[in-house]
Structures are given as C-alpha cells and as structure tokens.
C-alpha atoms as a printed R data frame, in Angstrom:
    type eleno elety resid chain resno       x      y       z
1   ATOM     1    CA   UNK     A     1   0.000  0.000   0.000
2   ATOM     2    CA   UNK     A     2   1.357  3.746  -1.001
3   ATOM     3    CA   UNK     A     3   1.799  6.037   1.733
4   ATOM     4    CA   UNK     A     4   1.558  9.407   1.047
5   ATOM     5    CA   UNK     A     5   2.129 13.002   3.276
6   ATOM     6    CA   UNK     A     6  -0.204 15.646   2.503
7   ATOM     7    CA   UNK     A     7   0.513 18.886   4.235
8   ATOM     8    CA   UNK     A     8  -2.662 21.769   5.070
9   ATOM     9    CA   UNK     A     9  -5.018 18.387   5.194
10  ATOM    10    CA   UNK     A    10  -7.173 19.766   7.194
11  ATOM    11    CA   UNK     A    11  -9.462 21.839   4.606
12  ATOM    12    CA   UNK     A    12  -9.519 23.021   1.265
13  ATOM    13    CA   UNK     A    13  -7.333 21.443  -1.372
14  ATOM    14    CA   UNK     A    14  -5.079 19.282   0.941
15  ATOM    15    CA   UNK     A    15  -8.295 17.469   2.434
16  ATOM    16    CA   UNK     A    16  -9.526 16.932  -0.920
17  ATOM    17    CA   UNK     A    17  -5.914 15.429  -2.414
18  ATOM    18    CA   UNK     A    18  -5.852 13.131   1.317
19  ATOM    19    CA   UNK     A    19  -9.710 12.074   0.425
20  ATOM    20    CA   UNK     A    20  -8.967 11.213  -2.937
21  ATOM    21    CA   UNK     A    21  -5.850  9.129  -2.044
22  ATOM    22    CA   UNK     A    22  -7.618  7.651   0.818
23  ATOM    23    CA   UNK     A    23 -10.306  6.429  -1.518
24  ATOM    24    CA   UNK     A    24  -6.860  4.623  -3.518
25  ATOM    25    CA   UNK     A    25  -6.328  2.560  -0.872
26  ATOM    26    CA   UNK     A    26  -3.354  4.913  -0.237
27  ATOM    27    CA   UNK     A    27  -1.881  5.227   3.545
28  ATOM    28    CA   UNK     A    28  -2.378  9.017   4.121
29  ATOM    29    CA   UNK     A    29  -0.694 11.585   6.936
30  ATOM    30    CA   UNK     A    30  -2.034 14.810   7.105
31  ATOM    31    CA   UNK     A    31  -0.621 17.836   9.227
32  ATOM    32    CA   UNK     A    32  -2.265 20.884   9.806
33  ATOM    33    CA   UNK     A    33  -2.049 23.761  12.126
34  ATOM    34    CA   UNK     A    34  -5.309 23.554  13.472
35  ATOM    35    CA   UNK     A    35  -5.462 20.889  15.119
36  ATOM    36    CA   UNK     A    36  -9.643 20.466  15.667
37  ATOM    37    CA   UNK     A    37  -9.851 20.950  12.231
38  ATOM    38    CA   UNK     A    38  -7.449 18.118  11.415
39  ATOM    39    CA   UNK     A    39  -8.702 15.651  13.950
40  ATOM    40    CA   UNK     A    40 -12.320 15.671  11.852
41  ATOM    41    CA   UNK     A    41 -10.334 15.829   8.758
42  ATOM    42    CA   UNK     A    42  -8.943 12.534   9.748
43  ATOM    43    CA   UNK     A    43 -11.513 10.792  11.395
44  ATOM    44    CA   UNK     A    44 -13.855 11.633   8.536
45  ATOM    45    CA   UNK     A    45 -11.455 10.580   5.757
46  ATOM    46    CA   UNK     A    46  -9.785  7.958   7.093
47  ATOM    47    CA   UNK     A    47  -5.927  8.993   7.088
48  ATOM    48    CA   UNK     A    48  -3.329  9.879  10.338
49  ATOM    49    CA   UNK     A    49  -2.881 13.266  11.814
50  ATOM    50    CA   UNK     A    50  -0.128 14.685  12.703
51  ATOM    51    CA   UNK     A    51  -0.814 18.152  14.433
52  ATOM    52    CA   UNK     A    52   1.690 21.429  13.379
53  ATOM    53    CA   UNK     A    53   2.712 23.875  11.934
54  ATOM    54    CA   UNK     A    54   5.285 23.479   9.117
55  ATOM    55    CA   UNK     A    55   6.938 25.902   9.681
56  ATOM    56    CA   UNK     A    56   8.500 24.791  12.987
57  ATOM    57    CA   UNK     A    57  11.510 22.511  12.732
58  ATOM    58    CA   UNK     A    58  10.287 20.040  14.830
59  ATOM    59    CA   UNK     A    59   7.169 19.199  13.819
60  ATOM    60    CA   UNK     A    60   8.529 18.838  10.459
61  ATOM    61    CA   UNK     A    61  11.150 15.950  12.425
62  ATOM    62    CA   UNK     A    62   7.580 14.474  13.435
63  ATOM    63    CA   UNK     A    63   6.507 14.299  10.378
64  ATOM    64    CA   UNK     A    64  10.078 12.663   9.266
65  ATOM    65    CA   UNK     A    65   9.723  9.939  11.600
66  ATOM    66    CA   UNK     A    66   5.942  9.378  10.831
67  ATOM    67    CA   UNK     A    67   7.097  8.441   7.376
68  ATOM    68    CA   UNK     A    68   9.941  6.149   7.516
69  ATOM    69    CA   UNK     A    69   8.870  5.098   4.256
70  ATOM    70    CA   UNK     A    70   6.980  7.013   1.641
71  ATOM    71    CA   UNK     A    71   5.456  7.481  -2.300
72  ATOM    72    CA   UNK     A    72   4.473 11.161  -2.320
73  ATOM    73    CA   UNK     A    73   4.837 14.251  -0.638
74  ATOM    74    CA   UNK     A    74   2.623 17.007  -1.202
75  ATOM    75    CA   UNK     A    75   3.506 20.208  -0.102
76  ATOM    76    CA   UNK     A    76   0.317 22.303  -0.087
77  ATOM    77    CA   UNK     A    77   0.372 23.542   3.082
78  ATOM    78    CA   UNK     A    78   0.681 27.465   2.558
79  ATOM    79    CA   UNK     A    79   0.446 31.031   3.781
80  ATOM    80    CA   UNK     A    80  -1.519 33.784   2.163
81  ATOM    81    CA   UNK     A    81   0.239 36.769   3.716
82  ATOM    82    CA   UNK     A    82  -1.485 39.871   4.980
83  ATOM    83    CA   UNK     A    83  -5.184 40.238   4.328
84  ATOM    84    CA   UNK     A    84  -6.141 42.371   2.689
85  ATOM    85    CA   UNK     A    85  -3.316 42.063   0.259
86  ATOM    86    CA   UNK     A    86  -1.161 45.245   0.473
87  ATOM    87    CA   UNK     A    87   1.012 46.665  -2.320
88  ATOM    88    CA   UNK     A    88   4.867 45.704  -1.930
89  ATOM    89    CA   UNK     A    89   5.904 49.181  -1.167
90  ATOM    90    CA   UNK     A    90   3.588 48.997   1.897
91  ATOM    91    CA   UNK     A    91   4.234 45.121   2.803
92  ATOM    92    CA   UNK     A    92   5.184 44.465   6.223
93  ATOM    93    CA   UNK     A    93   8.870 42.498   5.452
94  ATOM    94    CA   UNK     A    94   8.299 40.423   9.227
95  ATOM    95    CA   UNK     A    95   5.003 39.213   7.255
96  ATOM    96    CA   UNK     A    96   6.719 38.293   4.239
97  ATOM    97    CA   UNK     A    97   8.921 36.772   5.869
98  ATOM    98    CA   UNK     A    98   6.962 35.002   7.705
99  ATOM    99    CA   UNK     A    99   5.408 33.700   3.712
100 ATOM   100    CA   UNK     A   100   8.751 32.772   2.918
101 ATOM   101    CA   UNK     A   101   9.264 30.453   6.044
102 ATOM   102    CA   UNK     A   102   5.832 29.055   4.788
103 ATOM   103    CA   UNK     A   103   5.550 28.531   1.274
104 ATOM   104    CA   UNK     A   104   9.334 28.178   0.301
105 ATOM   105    CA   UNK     A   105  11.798 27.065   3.337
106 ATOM   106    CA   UNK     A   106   9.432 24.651   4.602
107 ATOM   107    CA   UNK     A   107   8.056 22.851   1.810
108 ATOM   108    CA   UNK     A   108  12.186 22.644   1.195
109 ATOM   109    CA   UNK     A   109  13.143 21.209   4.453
110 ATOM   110    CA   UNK     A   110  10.805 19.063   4.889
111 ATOM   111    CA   UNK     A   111  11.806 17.754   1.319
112 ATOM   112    CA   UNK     A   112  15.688 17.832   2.671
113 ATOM   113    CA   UNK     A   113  14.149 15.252   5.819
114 ATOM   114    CA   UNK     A   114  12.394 13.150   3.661
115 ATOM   115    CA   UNK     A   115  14.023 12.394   0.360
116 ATOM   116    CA   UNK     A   116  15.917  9.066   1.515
117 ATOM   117    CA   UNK     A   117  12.325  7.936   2.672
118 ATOM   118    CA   UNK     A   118  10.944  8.793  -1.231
119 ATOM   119    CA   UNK     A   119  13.379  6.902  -3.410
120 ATOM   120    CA   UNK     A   120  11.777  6.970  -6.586
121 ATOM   121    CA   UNK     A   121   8.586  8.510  -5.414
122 ATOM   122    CA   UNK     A   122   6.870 11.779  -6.258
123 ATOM   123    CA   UNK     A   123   6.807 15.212  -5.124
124 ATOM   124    CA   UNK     A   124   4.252 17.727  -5.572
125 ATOM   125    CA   UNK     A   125   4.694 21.476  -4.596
126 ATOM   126    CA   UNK     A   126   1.341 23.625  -4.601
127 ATOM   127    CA   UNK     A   127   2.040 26.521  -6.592
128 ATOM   128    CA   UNK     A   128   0.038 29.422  -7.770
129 ATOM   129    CA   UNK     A   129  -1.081 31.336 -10.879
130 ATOM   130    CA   UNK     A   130   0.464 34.572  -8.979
131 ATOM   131    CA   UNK     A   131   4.063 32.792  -9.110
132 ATOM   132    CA   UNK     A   132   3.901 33.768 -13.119
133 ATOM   133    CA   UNK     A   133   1.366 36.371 -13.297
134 ATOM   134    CA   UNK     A   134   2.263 40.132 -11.877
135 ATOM   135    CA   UNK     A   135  -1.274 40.602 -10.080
136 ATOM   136    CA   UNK     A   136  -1.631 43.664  -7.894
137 ATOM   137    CA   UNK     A   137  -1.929 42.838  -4.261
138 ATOM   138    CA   UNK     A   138  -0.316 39.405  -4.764
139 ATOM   139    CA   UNK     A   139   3.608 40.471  -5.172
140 ATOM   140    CA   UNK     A   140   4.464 38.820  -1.473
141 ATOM   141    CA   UNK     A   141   2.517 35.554  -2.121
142 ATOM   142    CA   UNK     A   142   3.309 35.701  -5.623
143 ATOM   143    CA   UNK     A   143   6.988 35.874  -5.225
144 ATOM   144    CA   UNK     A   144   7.175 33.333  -2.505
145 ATOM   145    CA   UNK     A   145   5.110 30.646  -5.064
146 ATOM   146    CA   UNK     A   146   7.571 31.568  -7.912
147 ATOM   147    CA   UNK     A   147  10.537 30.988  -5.498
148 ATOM   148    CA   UNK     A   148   9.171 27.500  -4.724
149 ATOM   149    CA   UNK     A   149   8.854 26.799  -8.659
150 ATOM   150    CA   UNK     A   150  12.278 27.265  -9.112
151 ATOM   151    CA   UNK     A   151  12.861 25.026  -6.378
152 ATOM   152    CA   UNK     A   152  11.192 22.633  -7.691
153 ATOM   153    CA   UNK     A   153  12.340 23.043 -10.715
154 ATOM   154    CA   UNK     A   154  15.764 22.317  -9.529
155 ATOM   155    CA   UNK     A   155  14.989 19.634  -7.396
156 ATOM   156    CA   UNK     A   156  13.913 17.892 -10.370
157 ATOM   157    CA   UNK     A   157  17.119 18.244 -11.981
158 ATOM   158    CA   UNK     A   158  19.181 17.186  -9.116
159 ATOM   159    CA   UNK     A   159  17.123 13.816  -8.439
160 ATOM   160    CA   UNK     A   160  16.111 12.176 -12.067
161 ATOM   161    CA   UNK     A   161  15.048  9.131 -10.369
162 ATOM   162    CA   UNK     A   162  12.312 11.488  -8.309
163 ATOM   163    CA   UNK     A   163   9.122 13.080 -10.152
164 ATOM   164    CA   UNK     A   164   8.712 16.278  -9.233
165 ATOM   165    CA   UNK     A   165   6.420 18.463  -9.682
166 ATOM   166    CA   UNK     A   166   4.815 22.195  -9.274
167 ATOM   167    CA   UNK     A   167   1.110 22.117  -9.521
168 ATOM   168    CA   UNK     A   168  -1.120 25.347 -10.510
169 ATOM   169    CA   UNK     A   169  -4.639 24.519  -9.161
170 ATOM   170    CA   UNK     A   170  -5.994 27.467 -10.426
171 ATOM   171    CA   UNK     A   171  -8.382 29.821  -8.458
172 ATOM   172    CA   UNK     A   172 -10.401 27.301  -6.043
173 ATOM   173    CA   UNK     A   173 -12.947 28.249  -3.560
174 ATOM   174    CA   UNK     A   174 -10.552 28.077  -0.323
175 ATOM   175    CA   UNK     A   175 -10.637 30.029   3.044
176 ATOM   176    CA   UNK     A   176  -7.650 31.201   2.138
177 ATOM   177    CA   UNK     A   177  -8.827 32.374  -1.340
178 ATOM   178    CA   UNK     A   178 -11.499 34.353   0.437
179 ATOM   179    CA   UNK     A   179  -9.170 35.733   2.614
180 ATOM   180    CA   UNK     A   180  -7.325 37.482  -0.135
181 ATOM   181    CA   UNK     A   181 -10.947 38.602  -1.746
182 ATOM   182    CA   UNK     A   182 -12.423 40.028   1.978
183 ATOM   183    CA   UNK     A   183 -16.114 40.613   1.674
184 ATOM   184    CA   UNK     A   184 -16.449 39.550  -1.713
185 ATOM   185    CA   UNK     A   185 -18.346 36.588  -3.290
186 ATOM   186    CA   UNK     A   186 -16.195 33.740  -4.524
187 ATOM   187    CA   UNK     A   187 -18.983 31.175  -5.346
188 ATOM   188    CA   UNK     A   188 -18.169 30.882  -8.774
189 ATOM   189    CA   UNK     A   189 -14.650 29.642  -7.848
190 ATOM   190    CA   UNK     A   190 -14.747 25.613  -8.230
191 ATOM   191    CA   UNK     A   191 -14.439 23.679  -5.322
192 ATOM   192    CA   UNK     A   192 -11.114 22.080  -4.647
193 ATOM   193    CA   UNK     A   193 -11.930 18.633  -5.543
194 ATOM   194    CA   UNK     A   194 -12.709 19.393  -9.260
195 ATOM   195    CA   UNK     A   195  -8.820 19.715  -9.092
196 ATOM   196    CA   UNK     A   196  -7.799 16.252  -7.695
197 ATOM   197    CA   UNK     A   197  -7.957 13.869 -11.092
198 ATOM   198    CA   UNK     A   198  -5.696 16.528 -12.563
199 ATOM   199    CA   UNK     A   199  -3.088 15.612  -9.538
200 ATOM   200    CA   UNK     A   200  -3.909 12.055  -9.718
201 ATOM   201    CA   UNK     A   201  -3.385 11.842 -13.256
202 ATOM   202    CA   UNK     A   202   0.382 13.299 -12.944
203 ATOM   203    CA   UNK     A   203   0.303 10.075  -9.844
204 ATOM   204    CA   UNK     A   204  -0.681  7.761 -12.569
205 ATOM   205    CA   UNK     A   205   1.155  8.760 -15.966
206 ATOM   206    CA   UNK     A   206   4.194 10.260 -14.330
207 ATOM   207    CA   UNK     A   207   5.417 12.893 -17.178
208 ATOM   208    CA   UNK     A   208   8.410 14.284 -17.068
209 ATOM   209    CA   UNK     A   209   9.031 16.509 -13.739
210 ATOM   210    CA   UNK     A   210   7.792 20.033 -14.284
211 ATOM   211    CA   UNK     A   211   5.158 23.084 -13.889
212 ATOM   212    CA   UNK     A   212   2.179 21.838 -14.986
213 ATOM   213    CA   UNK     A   213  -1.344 23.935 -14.560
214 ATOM   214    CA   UNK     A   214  -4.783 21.645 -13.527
215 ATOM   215    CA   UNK     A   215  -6.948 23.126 -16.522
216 ATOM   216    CA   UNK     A   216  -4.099 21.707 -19.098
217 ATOM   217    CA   UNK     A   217  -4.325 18.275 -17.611
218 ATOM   218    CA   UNK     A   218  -7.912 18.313 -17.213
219 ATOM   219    CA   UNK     A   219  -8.061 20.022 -21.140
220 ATOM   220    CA   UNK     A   220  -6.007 17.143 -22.425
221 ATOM   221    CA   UNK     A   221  -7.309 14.096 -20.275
C-alpha cells in the first residue's frame, strides 16, 4: 500500500488530495495547524494526523519519523500573507517573511528530511497562478510561489530518479482564497476537488518533472 504526506489536510485542497488518495487505498498523513480541524479531517477521511505547523523545525522531524517510508509528498500547506493584500511598497517584510518560512523554506526542508524515505517517489509542490502572473496585491505571495517553482524546478534536476512536480490549481474556492478577496463573493470559484484527477493523473502517468497547470491536464485528459 502507497503512503503518502499531505501537508494543510485539514481543509480546502489538501483534504480533498488526502480524500482522494484515501479512496486509492493509499496510507495518508495529514498535518495541519489547526489541530480540531485536522482531527475531523482525519476521522472523517480515514488517514493519520499529525498536528503542526510546518513551519517549525520540529514538527517537520515528526513528520520525518511518521514516514519512515513514503510514495508522495505534497507540499500544499501554505500562507496567504497579509489580508487584505497590500502593495509591496507597503508590505510588512516580518510578514513576508513570515510567507517565505511558509511557502518556500518549509516545503524545502521538509523535502531535505524526507528524500531518503521517497526513493523513486513523487513530489508535488502547490504553486500558484500569482508565481507567473504580476497581479496587484499578490507580489508577497506571488513571489514566494515563484521561489518554490524554481525550487522545484531544480529539485527535479538534481534527483532524475524522483518526479517532481509544481502544480497550478488554479483559483479554487478556499478560506484562504477568500481571505485574499475580503467581503467579496467567490462562489463561482470551483471547489477544490474538481482539481484532484488533474493531480492524480500526474500520480498515474508520471510525465516528465515540471510546472504543470490543472486546466491543461484536465483540457487534455
């Protein structure tokens, strides 16, 4: 049986990608920084929870040595910054970099722990439209999701034996995308798990590592 770590399980897109693995007969660990939240994630779907935030070096050791063994890592667990989303000139830099520590060191270190454990497994690093597109607002996230594509763009040349892979989800309606949009209506944003056979279908053909966006896999399937 496939074991997998999903990080941010506890809502949005992580709890879909755990669900959907879960229903693969896949052995699933979740973290989450809530840990409520995560608990009914877990007993709900059916996977283990490991409470944290992944940002802290030692939860990311307790994740290490919940996965002595493992297929996939996805790193989806991420930070949206200040709401509402300021101009760079104004940006707070203890906030962004607090978004770095988030969405770029941690996804990397927790990579650095577990790579012996992955062998010839598969990595998957949540990006963002924002990490290519110069959106107003969206220059701290942004930068911090463009940072990790590099990363894993690198990654995947250092370890050929590895797929790895940056994932665009497109705009999904999240907590945190709501966050970025206070007060406004995002409805019309699809819910997370019309996402997931785009990420499964990377799982199951294994292309070459990459950036890949969700609409062009779910286009071409």
């Amino acid at each position: 049986m496939p074991t997998a770590l999903v990080t941010g399980a506890s809502a949005g897109l992580g709890r879909a990608l755990a669900a959907a693995l879960v229903g693969r007969k896949w052995t699933v660990i979740g973290d989450g920084r809530d840990p409520v939240a995560l608990s009914a994630a877990a007993r709900e779907i059916g996977f283990t929870a490991v409470p944290g935030d992944v940002a802290d070096p030692a939860h990311r050791a307790s994740l290490a040595d919940a996965c002595p063994s493992l297929d996939l890592l996805v790193n989806n667990a991420s930070s949206l910054g200040v709401s509402p989303l300021p101009p760079l000139a104004r940006y707070p830099l203890a906030e962004l970099e607090n978004v770095y520590r988030v969405n770029v060191f941690a996804p990397l270190a927790l990579t650095q722990l577990l790579l012996s454990a992955l062998s010839r497994g598969a990595i998957i690093n949540v990006s963002s439209d924002a990490a290519v597109e110069a959106y107003e607002g969206w220059g701290g996230y942004g930068s911090a999701k463009a940072a990790l594509d590099h990363v894993t763009a690198v990654l995947g040349a250092e370890n050929p034996d590895l797929a790895v892979y940056a994932v665009d989800p497109g705009d999904l309606r999240t907590a945190m995308h709501q966050r970025a949009f206070p007060g406004e209506d995002i409805s019309d944003r699809p819910l997370p798990s019309s996402v997931v056979p785009a990420f499964l279908r990377l799982l199951d053909e294994r292309p070459p590592s990459g950036r890949y966006r969700a609409a062009d896999l779910l286009v071409s399937a």
